[in-house]
Every structure is written in C-alpha cells, then in structure tokens.
Amino acid sequence: MPGIWALRPLVLTSIAGLLSESINAQVTEINSKESELRKNDAQYLEDLHPGSQFCHRPCLPGERKATECTIDGPEPDCVPCQEGKEYTDEKHYSPKCRRCRFCDEGHGLEVEMNCTRTQNTKCRCKSNFFCDASVCEHCDPCIKCEHGIIEECTLTSNTKCKEGGSRSHLLWLFSLLLVLIPIIGWRLRKYIKCSNGKHDHGESTTKNPILT
C-alpha cells in the first residue's frame, strides 16, 4: 500500500499534463477556424461591390450580371458583353458593361486598336495631326513650313520650321535702307547747297544793279 501512495503524485501529474495538451489543442483548433473565418469575411467584404450589396460572386472581365442582385432572389448569372460595343476590364458585380470609346475623325483621331469584350478602344492621332497632352480627346493639325523643316511632325509634337517669311523681308529692307540713307543724305545736302547759292546770287543782283 505505501508503494501505491508513493506513485499517486506521478499519476496526478501525468493526468494534468494530458488534460493541458488536450485543452491547448482545442484552443489552437478554435483559433485556426476563427482566423480562417475572418479571412473569408475580409475577402467577401473586399470583393463586395458597393452598388450591388447582394451579389456574392463577381463576373469576370468581358462579362456582366444578367440583372441586379436582390436580397430575396437567386443570384443572376454572368453574361457576355456585346463584342465591339461594350467591355469590362476587371472583376465586378454590375449588370452593365462599359461603352467602347469612339475615335472621332472630326477631332483628328483614328482607331489604333479595336474594342474587345475585355479592352476599350485605343485611339491615336491621324496622319498630319498631333497631340501633346497626357490624355488626348482631340488632335491638332500639324503646321506647314514655308522655308524648310527642322523637325517633322509626330503623333506627340508639332512641326518645327526654319525661320523665314516676314522676318527675312524685314532684314532685306533694313539692309537696303543702310545703303540708301547715305545716298539720300548726300543728294539732300547738295540740293540745299545749290539752293543757297542761287539765293545769294539773286540778292547781289538786286543790291548792285549795273548802270547803263
């Protein structure tokens, strides 16, 4: 009997250890399940579209919901957007696709890449048009040079022309005046001198008439 009582503390310690391991295992499992649930809830909230709060499954790019999601009805299926007219380029819950962009030729634009169900139309400037803005809603016509081109017009920059035209005419006229001014001044001085000589001769004739 004394031997059995001597083993009692060891038995109690073993039982306490087993209970502790069992409790820790249950707590770990519960925490793991709670973490997974929180992760799923976070993913649900992240995917939830603000305008369609009753949708749970998003549509893929190129698709849309057949109708609006409702609280008391089944979730509508996803249907394709109209090829060449509509598109969606990301996951969403909307019953509408986006309209494809129109490249207006009247604004100097042309189609670079056609619209698909998953990508919008890509526009660019027509030949002899350019646009230097980050987002081009219209393109401007390239200017034409009269006296030579320094840089050709590109899709993003206007033509750079050599200087000429009215400025060259002004330079030519200024050079001509530099030549003519001395000549005009010389002629004017000669005319004034001749005029003064005639005036002096007339006065001397009047004051000293010749007696006959």
mmCIF file of C-alpha atoms in Angstrom:
data_model
loop_
_atom_site.group_PDB
_atom_site.id
_atom_site.type_symbol
_atom_site.label_atom_id
_atom_site.label_comp_id
_atom_site.label_asym_id
_atom_site.label_seq_id
_atom_site.Cartn_x
_atom_site.Cartn_y
_atom_site.Cartn_z
ATOM 1 C CA MET A 1 0.000 0.000 0.000
ATOM 2 C CA PRO A 2 2.721 2.521 0.791
ATOM 3 C CA GLY A 3 4.155 1.895 -2.690
ATOM 4 C CA ILE A 4 0.836 2.778 -4.336
ATOM 5 C CA TRP A 5 0.560 6.043 -2.381
ATOM 6 C CA ALA A 6 4.076 6.911 -3.424
ATOM 7 C CA LEU A 7 3.044 6.685 -7.103
ATOM 8 C CA ARG A 8 -0.014 8.934 -6.640
ATOM 9 C CA PRO A 9 1.772 12.253 -7.351
ATOM 10 C CA LEU A 10 3.219 10.855 -10.575
ATOM 11 C CA VAL A 11 -0.211 9.684 -11.734
ATOM 12 C CA LEU A 12 -1.810 13.045 -10.979
ATOM 13 C CA THR A 13 0.961 14.904 -12.796
ATOM 14 C CA SER A 14 0.556 12.731 -15.907
ATOM 15 C CA ILE A 15 -3.227 13.238 -15.941
ATOM 16 C CA ALA A 16 -2.808 17.023 -15.584
ATOM 17 C CA GLY A 17 -0.310 17.062 -18.473
ATOM 18 C CA LEU A 18 -2.672 15.138 -20.755
ATOM 19 C CA LEU A 19 -5.566 17.447 -19.916
ATOM 20 C CA SER A 20 -3.403 20.504 -20.594
ATOM 21 C CA GLU A 21 -2.284 19.219 -24.010
ATOM 22 C CA SER A 22 -5.903 18.378 -24.946
ATOM 23 C CA ILE A 23 -7.106 21.861 -23.951
ATOM 24 C CA ASN A 24 -4.251 23.579 -25.857
ATOM 25 C CA ALA A 25 -5.004 21.530 -28.954
ATOM 26 C CA GLN A 26 -8.687 22.512 -28.826
ATOM 27 C CA VAL A 27 -7.807 26.195 -28.334
ATOM 28 C CA THR A 28 -5.376 26.101 -31.281
ATOM 29 C CA GLU A 29 -8.035 24.487 -33.498
ATOM 30 C CA ILE A 30 -10.637 27.074 -32.489
ATOM 31 C CA ASN A 31 -8.216 29.962 -33.163
ATOM 32 C CA SER A 32 -7.354 28.474 -36.550
ATOM 33 C CA LYS A 33 -11.030 28.214 -37.514
ATOM 34 C CA GLU A 34 -11.723 31.768 -36.335
ATOM 35 C CA SER A 35 -8.751 33.068 -38.321
ATOM 36 C CA GLU A 36 -9.983 31.299 -41.456
ATOM 37 C CA LEU A 37 -13.484 32.698 -40.964
ATOM 38 C CA ARG A 38 -12.111 36.239 -40.540
ATOM 39 C CA LYS A 39 -10.034 35.792 -43.692
ATOM 40 C CA ASN A 40 -13.075 34.640 -45.668
ATOM 41 C CA ASP A 41 -15.148 37.529 -44.314
ATOM 42 C CA ALA A 42 -12.407 40.011 -45.257
ATOM 43 C CA GLN A 43 -12.230 38.562 -48.771
ATOM 44 C CA TYR A 44 -16.026 38.769 -49.044
ATOM 45 C CA LEU A 45 -16.047 42.414 -47.944
ATOM 46 C CA GLU A 46 -13.188 43.203 -50.328
ATOM 47 C CA ASP A 47 -14.991 41.661 -53.320
ATOM 48 C CA LEU A 48 -18.392 43.116 -52.428
ATOM 49 C CA HIS A 49 -19.417 45.807 -54.927
ATOM 50 C CA PRO A 50 -20.808 48.939 -53.171
ATOM 51 C CA GLY A 51 -23.639 49.290 -55.677
ATOM 52 C CA SER A 52 -24.596 45.611 -55.643
ATOM 53 C CA GLN A 53 -24.508 44.619 -51.984
ATOM 54 C CA PHE A 54 -26.453 41.392 -52.534
ATOM 55 C CA CYS A 55 -24.012 39.917 -55.072
ATOM 56 C CA HIS A 56 -21.505 37.360 -53.836
ATOM 57 C CA ARG A 57 -19.887 36.010 -56.995
ATOM 58 C CA PRO A 58 -18.164 38.557 -59.269
ATOM 59 C CA CYS A 59 -18.291 38.450 -63.044
ATOM 60 C CA LEU A 60 -15.035 38.049 -64.959
ATOM 61 C CA PRO A 61 -13.679 40.697 -67.384
ATOM 62 C CA GLY A 62 -15.795 40.714 -70.537
ATOM 63 C CA GLU A 63 -18.979 39.784 -68.635
ATOM 64 C CA ARG A 64 -21.788 41.401 -66.642
ATOM 65 C CA LYS A 65 -24.605 40.290 -64.346
ATOM 66 C CA ALA A 66 -27.762 39.431 -66.250
ATOM 67 C CA THR A 67 -29.804 41.505 -63.753
ATOM 68 C CA GLU A 68 -29.344 43.299 -60.450
ATOM 69 C CA CYS A 69 -28.739 41.134 -57.387
ATOM 70 C CA THR A 70 -31.607 41.134 -54.872
ATOM 71 C CA ILE A 71 -31.837 40.058 -51.245
ATOM 72 C CA ASP A 72 -34.668 37.562 -51.746
ATOM 73 C CA GLY A 73 -33.870 36.171 -55.190
ATOM 74 C CA PRO A 74 -31.233 33.853 -56.656
ATOM 75 C CA GLU A 75 -28.000 35.471 -57.749
ATOM 76 C CA PRO A 76 -28.123 36.161 -61.512
ATOM 77 C CA ASP A 77 -25.654 34.540 -63.864
ATOM 78 C CA CYS A 78 -22.944 36.435 -65.747
ATOM 79 C CA VAL A 79 -23.467 37.033 -69.463
ATOM 80 C CA PRO A 80 -21.005 38.315 -72.133
ATOM 81 C CA CYS A 81 -20.758 41.998 -73.091
ATOM 82 C CA GLN A 82 -21.576 42.958 -76.694
ATOM 83 C CA GLU A 83 -18.470 42.448 -78.822
ATOM 84 C CA GLY A 84 -17.222 45.700 -80.374
ATOM 85 C CA LYS A 85 -19.673 47.852 -78.392
ATOM 86 C CA GLU A 86 -19.107 47.098 -74.700
ATOM 87 C CA TYR A 87 -16.346 45.884 -72.405
ATOM 88 C CA THR A 88 -15.302 45.278 -68.794
ATOM 89 C CA ASP A 89 -11.608 45.023 -67.926
ATOM 90 C CA GLU A 90 -11.830 43.812 -64.294
ATOM 91 C CA LYS A 91 -13.961 41.699 -61.955
ATOM 92 C CA HIS A 92 -17.212 43.370 -60.947
ATOM 93 C CA TYR A 93 -20.841 42.842 -59.861
ATOM 94 C CA SER A 94 -22.594 45.336 -62.135
ATOM 95 C CA PRO A 95 -25.387 44.380 -64.569
ATOM 96 C CA LYS A 96 -23.906 46.830 -67.099
ATOM 97 C CA CYS A 97 -20.807 46.810 -69.284
ATOM 98 C CA ARG A 98 -18.856 49.932 -70.185
ATOM 99 C CA ARG A 99 -19.366 51.504 -73.607
ATOM 100 C CA CYS A 100 -16.432 51.343 -76.005
ATOM 101 C CA ARG A 101 -14.682 54.620 -76.789
ATOM 102 C CA PHE A 102 -15.404 56.345 -80.111
ATOM 103 C CA CYS A 103 -12.439 57.764 -82.057
ATOM 104 C CA ASP A 104 -13.817 60.962 -83.633
ATOM 105 C CA GLU A 105 -12.221 61.638 -87.023
ATOM 106 C CA GLY A 106 -13.526 65.208 -86.841
ATOM 107 C CA HIS A 107 -11.196 65.715 -83.864
ATOM 108 C CA GLY A 108 -8.225 64.262 -85.723
ATOM 109 C CA LEU A 109 -8.464 60.763 -84.183
ATOM 110 C CA GLU A 110 -8.412 57.276 -85.673
ATOM 111 C CA VAL A 111 -8.628 53.732 -84.296
ATOM 112 C CA GLU A 112 -5.313 52.178 -83.279
ATOM 113 C CA MET A 113 -6.819 49.073 -81.622
ATOM 114 C CA ASN A 114 -10.420 47.905 -81.842
ATOM 115 C CA CYS A 115 -12.568 47.440 -78.758
ATOM 116 C CA THR A 116 -12.969 43.911 -77.392
ATOM 117 C CA ARG A 117 -15.054 42.462 -74.539
ATOM 118 C CA THR A 118 -12.117 42.921 -72.156
ATOM 119 C CA GLN A 119 -10.401 46.059 -73.519
ATOM 120 C CA ASN A 120 -11.526 49.547 -74.514
ATOM 121 C CA THR A 121 -10.852 51.095 -77.929
ATOM 122 C CA LYS A 122 -7.400 52.644 -78.287
ATOM 123 C CA CYS A 123 -7.275 55.866 -80.336
ATOM 124 C CA ARG A 124 -4.377 57.786 -81.873
ATOM 125 C CA CYS A 125 -3.890 60.924 -83.978
ATOM 126 C CA LYS A 126 -4.425 60.697 -87.716
ATOM 127 C CA SER A 127 -1.623 61.399 -90.171
ATOM 128 C CA ASN A 128 -0.541 65.083 -90.097
ATOM 129 C CA PHE A 129 -2.162 65.562 -86.670
ATOM 130 C CA PHE A 130 -0.564 65.630 -83.223
ATOM 131 C CA CYS A 131 -1.458 65.756 -79.519
ATOM 132 C CA ASP A 132 0.972 66.741 -76.738
ATOM 133 C CA ALA A 133 -1.449 66.176 -73.810
ATOM 134 C CA SER A 134 -1.308 63.191 -71.440
ATOM 135 C CA VAL A 135 -4.944 62.313 -72.288
ATOM 136 C CA CYS A 136 -5.920 63.190 -75.863
ATOM 137 C CA GLU A 137 -9.569 63.988 -76.518
ATOM 138 C CA HIS A 138 -8.674 65.660 -79.835
ATOM 139 C CA CYS A 139 -5.608 66.185 -82.053
ATOM 140 C CA ASP A 140 -4.421 69.405 -83.721
ATOM 141 C CA PRO A 141 -3.277 69.659 -87.362
ATOM 142 C CA CYS A 142 0.468 69.914 -87.953
ATOM 143 C CA ILE A 143 1.616 73.287 -89.293
ATOM 144 C CA LYS A 144 3.153 73.559 -92.783
ATOM 145 C CA CYS A 145 6.550 75.218 -93.196
ATOM 146 C CA GLU A 146 7.271 77.748 -95.984
ATOM 147 C CA HIS A 147 11.035 77.979 -95.544
ATOM 148 C CA GLY A 148 12.094 74.445 -94.617
ATOM 149 C CA ILE A 149 11.587 71.945 -91.780
ATOM 150 C CA ILE A 150 13.828 71.460 -88.754
ATOM 151 C CA GLU A 151 11.828 68.560 -87.246
ATOM 152 C CA GLU A 152 8.963 66.617 -88.789
ATOM 153 C CA CYS A 153 5.572 66.493 -87.088
ATOM 154 C CA THR A 154 4.995 63.403 -84.896
ATOM 155 C CA LEU A 155 1.995 61.978 -83.050
ATOM 156 C CA THR A 156 3.040 63.914 -79.922
ATOM 157 C CA SER A 157 4.753 67.082 -81.257
ATOM 158 C CA ASN A 158 4.129 69.753 -83.874
ATOM 159 C CA THR A 159 6.367 70.542 -86.844
ATOM 160 C CA LYS A 160 9.389 72.770 -86.179
ATOM 161 C CA CYS A 161 10.035 75.164 -89.060
ATOM 162 C CA LYS A 162 13.050 77.195 -90.150
ATOM 163 C CA GLU A 163 12.785 80.936 -89.611
ATOM 164 C CA GLY A 164 11.861 82.972 -92.669
ATOM 165 C CA GLY A 165 8.993 84.841 -94.215
ATOM 166 C CA SER A 166 8.334 88.363 -92.934
ATOM 167 C CA ARG A 167 11.478 88.404 -90.796
ATOM 168 C CA SER A 168 13.745 87.799 -93.793
ATOM 169 C CA HIS A 169 11.922 90.541 -95.718
ATOM 170 C CA LEU A 170 12.495 92.970 -92.866
ATOM 171 C CA LEU A 171 16.194 92.159 -92.793
ATOM 172 C CA TRP A 172 16.428 92.747 -96.537
ATOM 173 C CA LEU A 173 14.601 96.097 -96.234
ATOM 174 C CA PHE A 174 16.855 97.202 -93.369
ATOM 175 C CA SER A 175 19.972 96.386 -95.407
ATOM 176 C CA LEU A 176 18.604 98.384 -98.335
ATOM 177 C CA LEU A 177 17.946 101.397 -96.101
ATOM 178 C CA LEU A 178 21.529 101.285 -94.814
ATOM 179 C CA VAL A 179 22.695 101.712 -98.391
ATOM 180 C CA LEU A 180 20.141 104.316 -99.458
ATOM 181 C CA ILE A 181 20.334 106.620 -96.416
ATOM 182 C CA PRO A 182 23.893 107.910 -97.174
ATOM 183 C CA ILE A 183 22.985 108.456 -100.816
ATOM 184 C CA ILE A 184 19.790 110.303 -99.913
ATOM 185 C CA GLY A 185 21.700 112.409 -97.371
ATOM 186 C CA TRP A 186 24.364 113.340 -99.929
ATOM 187 C CA ARG A 187 21.755 114.343 -102.519
ATOM 188 C CA LEU A 188 19.867 116.355 -99.901
ATOM 189 C CA ARG A 189 22.995 118.278 -98.851
ATOM 190 C CA LYS A 190 23.845 119.007 -102.482
ATOM 191 C CA TYR A 191 20.332 120.292 -103.128
ATOM 192 C CA ILE A 192 20.463 122.589 -100.079
ATOM 193 C CA LYS A 193 23.870 123.965 -101.153
ATOM 194 C CA CYS A 194 22.645 124.687 -104.658
ATOM 195 C CA SER A 195 19.536 126.371 -103.301
ATOM 196 C CA ASN A 196 21.598 128.644 -101.037
ATOM 197 C CA GLY A 197 23.918 129.599 -103.944
ATOM 198 C CA LYS A 198 21.051 130.692 -106.137
ATOM 199 C CA HIS A 199 19.554 132.722 -103.287
ATOM 200 C CA ASP A 200 22.854 134.619 -102.673
ATOM 201 C CA HIS A 201 23.254 135.400 -106.378
ATOM 202 C CA GLY A 202 19.775 136.836 -106.588
ATOM 203 C CA GLU A 203 20.367 139.173 -103.621
ATOM 204 C CA SER A 204 23.631 140.546 -105.028
ATOM 205 C CA THR A 205 21.924 141.377 -108.353
ATOM 206 C CA THR A 206 19.212 143.312 -106.574
ATOM 207 C CA LYS A 207 21.548 145.383 -104.365
ATOM 208 C CA ASN A 208 24.116 146.249 -107.074
ATOM 209 C CA PRO A 209 22.315 146.844 -110.335
ATOM 210 C CA ILE A 210 24.503 147.507 -113.428
ATOM 211 C CA LEU A 211 24.268 151.113 -114.569
ATOM 212 C CA THR A 212 23.940 151.746 -118.274
#
